[in-house]
PDB file of C-alpha atoms in Angstrom:
ATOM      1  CA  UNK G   8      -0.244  -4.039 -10.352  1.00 94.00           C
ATOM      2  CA  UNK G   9      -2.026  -4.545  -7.059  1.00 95.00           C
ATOM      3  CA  UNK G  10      -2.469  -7.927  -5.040  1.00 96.00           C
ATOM      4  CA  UNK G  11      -6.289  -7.961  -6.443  1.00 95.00           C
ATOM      5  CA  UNK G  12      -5.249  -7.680 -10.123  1.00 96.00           C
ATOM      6  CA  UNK G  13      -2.788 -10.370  -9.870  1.00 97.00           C
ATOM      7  CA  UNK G  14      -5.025 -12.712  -7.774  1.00 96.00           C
ATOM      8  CA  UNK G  15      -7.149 -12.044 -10.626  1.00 96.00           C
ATOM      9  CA  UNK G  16      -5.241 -12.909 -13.562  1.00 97.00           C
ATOM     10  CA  UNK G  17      -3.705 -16.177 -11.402  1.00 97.00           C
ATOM     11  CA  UNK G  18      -7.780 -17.138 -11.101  1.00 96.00           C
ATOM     12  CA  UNK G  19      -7.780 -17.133 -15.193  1.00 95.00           C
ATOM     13  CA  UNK G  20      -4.454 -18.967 -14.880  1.00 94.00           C
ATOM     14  CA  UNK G  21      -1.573 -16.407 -16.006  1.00 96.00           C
ATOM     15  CA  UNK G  22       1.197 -18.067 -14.521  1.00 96.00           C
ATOM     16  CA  UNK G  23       3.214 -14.639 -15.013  1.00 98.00           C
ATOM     17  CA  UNK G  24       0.807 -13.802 -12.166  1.00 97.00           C
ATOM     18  CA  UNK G  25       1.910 -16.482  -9.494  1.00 97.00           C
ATOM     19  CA  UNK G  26       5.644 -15.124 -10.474  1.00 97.00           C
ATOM     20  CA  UNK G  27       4.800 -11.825  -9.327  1.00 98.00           C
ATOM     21  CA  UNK G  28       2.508 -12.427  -6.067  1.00 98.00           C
ATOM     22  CA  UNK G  29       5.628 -15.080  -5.347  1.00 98.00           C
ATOM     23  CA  UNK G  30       8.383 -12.372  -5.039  1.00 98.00           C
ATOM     24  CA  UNK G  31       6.476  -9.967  -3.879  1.00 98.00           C
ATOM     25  CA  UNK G  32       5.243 -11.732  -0.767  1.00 98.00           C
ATOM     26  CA  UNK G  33       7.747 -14.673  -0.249  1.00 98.00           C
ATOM     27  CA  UNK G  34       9.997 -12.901   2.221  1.00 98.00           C
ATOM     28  CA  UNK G  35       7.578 -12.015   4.446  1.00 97.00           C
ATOM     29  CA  UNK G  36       6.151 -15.918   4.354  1.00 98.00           C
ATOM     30  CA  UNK G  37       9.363 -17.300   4.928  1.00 97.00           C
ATOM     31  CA  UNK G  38       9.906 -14.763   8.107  1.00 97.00           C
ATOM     32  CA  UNK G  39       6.925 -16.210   9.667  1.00 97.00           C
ATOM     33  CA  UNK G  40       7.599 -19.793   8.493  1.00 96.00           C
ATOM     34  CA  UNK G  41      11.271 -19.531   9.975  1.00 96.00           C
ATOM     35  CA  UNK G  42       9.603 -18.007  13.129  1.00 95.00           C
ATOM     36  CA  UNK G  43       7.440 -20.813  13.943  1.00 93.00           C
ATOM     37  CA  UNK G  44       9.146 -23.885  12.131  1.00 94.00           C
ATOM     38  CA  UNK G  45      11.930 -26.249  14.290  1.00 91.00           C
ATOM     39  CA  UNK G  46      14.051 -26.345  11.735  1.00 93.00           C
ATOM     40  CA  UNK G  47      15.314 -24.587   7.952  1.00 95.00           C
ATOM     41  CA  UNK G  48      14.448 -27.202   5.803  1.00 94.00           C
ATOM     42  CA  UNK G  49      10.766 -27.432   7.589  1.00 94.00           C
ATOM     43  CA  UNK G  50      10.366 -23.843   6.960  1.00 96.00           C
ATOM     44  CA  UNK G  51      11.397 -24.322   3.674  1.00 96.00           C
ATOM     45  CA  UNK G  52       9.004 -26.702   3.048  1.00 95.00           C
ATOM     46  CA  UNK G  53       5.999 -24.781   4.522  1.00 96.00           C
ATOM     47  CA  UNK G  54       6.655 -21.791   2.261  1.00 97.00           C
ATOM     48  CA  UNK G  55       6.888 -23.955  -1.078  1.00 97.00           C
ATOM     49  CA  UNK G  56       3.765 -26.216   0.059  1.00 97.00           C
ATOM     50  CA  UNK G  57       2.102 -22.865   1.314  1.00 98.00           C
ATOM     51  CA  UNK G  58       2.446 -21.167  -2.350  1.00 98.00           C
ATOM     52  CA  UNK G  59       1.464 -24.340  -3.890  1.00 97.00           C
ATOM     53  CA  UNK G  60      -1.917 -24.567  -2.135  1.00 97.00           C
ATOM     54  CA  UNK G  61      -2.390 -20.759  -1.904  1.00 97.00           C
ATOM     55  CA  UNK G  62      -2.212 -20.572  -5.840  1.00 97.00           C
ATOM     56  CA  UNK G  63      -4.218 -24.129  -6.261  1.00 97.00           C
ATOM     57  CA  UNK G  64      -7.073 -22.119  -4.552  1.00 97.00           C
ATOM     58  CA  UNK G  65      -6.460 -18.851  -5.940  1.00 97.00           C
ATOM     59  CA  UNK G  66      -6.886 -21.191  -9.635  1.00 96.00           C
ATOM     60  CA  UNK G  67     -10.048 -22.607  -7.836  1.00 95.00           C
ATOM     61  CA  UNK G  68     -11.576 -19.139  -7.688  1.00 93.00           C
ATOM     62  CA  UNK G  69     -11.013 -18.607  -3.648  1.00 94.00           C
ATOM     63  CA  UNK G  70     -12.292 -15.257  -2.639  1.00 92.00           C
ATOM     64  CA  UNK G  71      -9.098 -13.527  -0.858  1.00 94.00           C
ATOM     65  CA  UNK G  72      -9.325  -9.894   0.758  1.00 93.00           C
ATOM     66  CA  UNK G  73      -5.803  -9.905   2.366  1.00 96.00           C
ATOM     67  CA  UNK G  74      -3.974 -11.826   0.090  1.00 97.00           C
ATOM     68  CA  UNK G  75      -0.572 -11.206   3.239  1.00 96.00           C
ATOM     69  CA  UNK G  76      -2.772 -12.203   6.111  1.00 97.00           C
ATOM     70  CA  UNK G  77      -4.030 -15.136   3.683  1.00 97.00           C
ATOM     71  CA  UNK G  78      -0.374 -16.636   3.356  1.00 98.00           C
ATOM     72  CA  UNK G  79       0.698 -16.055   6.817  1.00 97.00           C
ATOM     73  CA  UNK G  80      -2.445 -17.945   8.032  1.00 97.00           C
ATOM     74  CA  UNK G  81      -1.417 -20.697   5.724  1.00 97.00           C
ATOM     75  CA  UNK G  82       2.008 -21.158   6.384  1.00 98.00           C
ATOM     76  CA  UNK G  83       1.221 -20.837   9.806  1.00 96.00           C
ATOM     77  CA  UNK G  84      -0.948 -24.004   9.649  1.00 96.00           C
ATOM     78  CA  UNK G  85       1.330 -25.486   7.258  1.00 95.00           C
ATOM     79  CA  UNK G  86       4.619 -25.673   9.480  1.00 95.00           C
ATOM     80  CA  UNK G  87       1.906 -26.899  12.769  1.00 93.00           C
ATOM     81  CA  UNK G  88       0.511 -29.465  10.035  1.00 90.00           C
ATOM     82  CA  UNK G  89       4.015 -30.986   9.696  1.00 85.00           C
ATOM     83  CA  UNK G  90       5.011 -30.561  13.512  1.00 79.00           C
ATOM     84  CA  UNK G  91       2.322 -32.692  14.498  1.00 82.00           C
ATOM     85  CA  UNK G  92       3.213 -35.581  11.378  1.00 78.00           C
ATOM     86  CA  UNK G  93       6.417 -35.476  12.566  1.00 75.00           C
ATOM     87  CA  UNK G  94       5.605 -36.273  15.931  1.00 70.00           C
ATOM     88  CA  UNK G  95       3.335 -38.465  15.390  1.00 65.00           C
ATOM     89  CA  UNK G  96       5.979 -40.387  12.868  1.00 59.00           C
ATOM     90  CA  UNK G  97       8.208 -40.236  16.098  1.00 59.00           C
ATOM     91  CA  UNK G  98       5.908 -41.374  18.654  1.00 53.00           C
ATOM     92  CA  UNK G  99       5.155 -45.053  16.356  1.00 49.00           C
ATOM     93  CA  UNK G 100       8.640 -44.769  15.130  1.00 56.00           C
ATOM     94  CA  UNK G 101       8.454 -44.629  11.605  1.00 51.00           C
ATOM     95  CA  UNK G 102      11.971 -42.913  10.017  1.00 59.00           C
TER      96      UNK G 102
END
């Protein structure tokens, strides 16, 4: 089944569908997470929250042509999103 269908079928909610887009394109999200996070667990993190809103807007009805370049974006913004709470935690000092 291709990207499309599956986006698809995760827009009418089949959950089967979010299994299926999730193994097929997790490694390549957590590659770029791991590339661009400062640590595991932060990459970790940025590939589960990344899924999480990716499928949210998929459910929403979020037009997607390249479902890979969609997720990289995200995850991309996701782990820079954290970097910047985390320093900003740092620089007020709040654990």
């Amino acid at each position: 089944m291709s990207d499309e269908e599956l986006i698809a079928l995760v827009a009418d909610g089949d959950e089967r569908a979010c299994v299926d887009l999730f193994r097929r394109h997790e490694a390549a999200v957590r590659r770029t997470a791991r590339r661009t996070a400062r640590t595991a667990e932060a990459a970790d993190d940025a590939v589960a929250t990344t899924f999480q809103r990716v499928f949210s807007a998929l459910r929403r009805g979020a037009q997607v042509e390249s479902l890979r370049a969609y997720l990289a974006t995200t995850v991309r913004n996701e782990v820079a999103g954290a970097a910047r709470r985390a320093s900003a935690s740092e620089s007020v000092g709040v654990p």
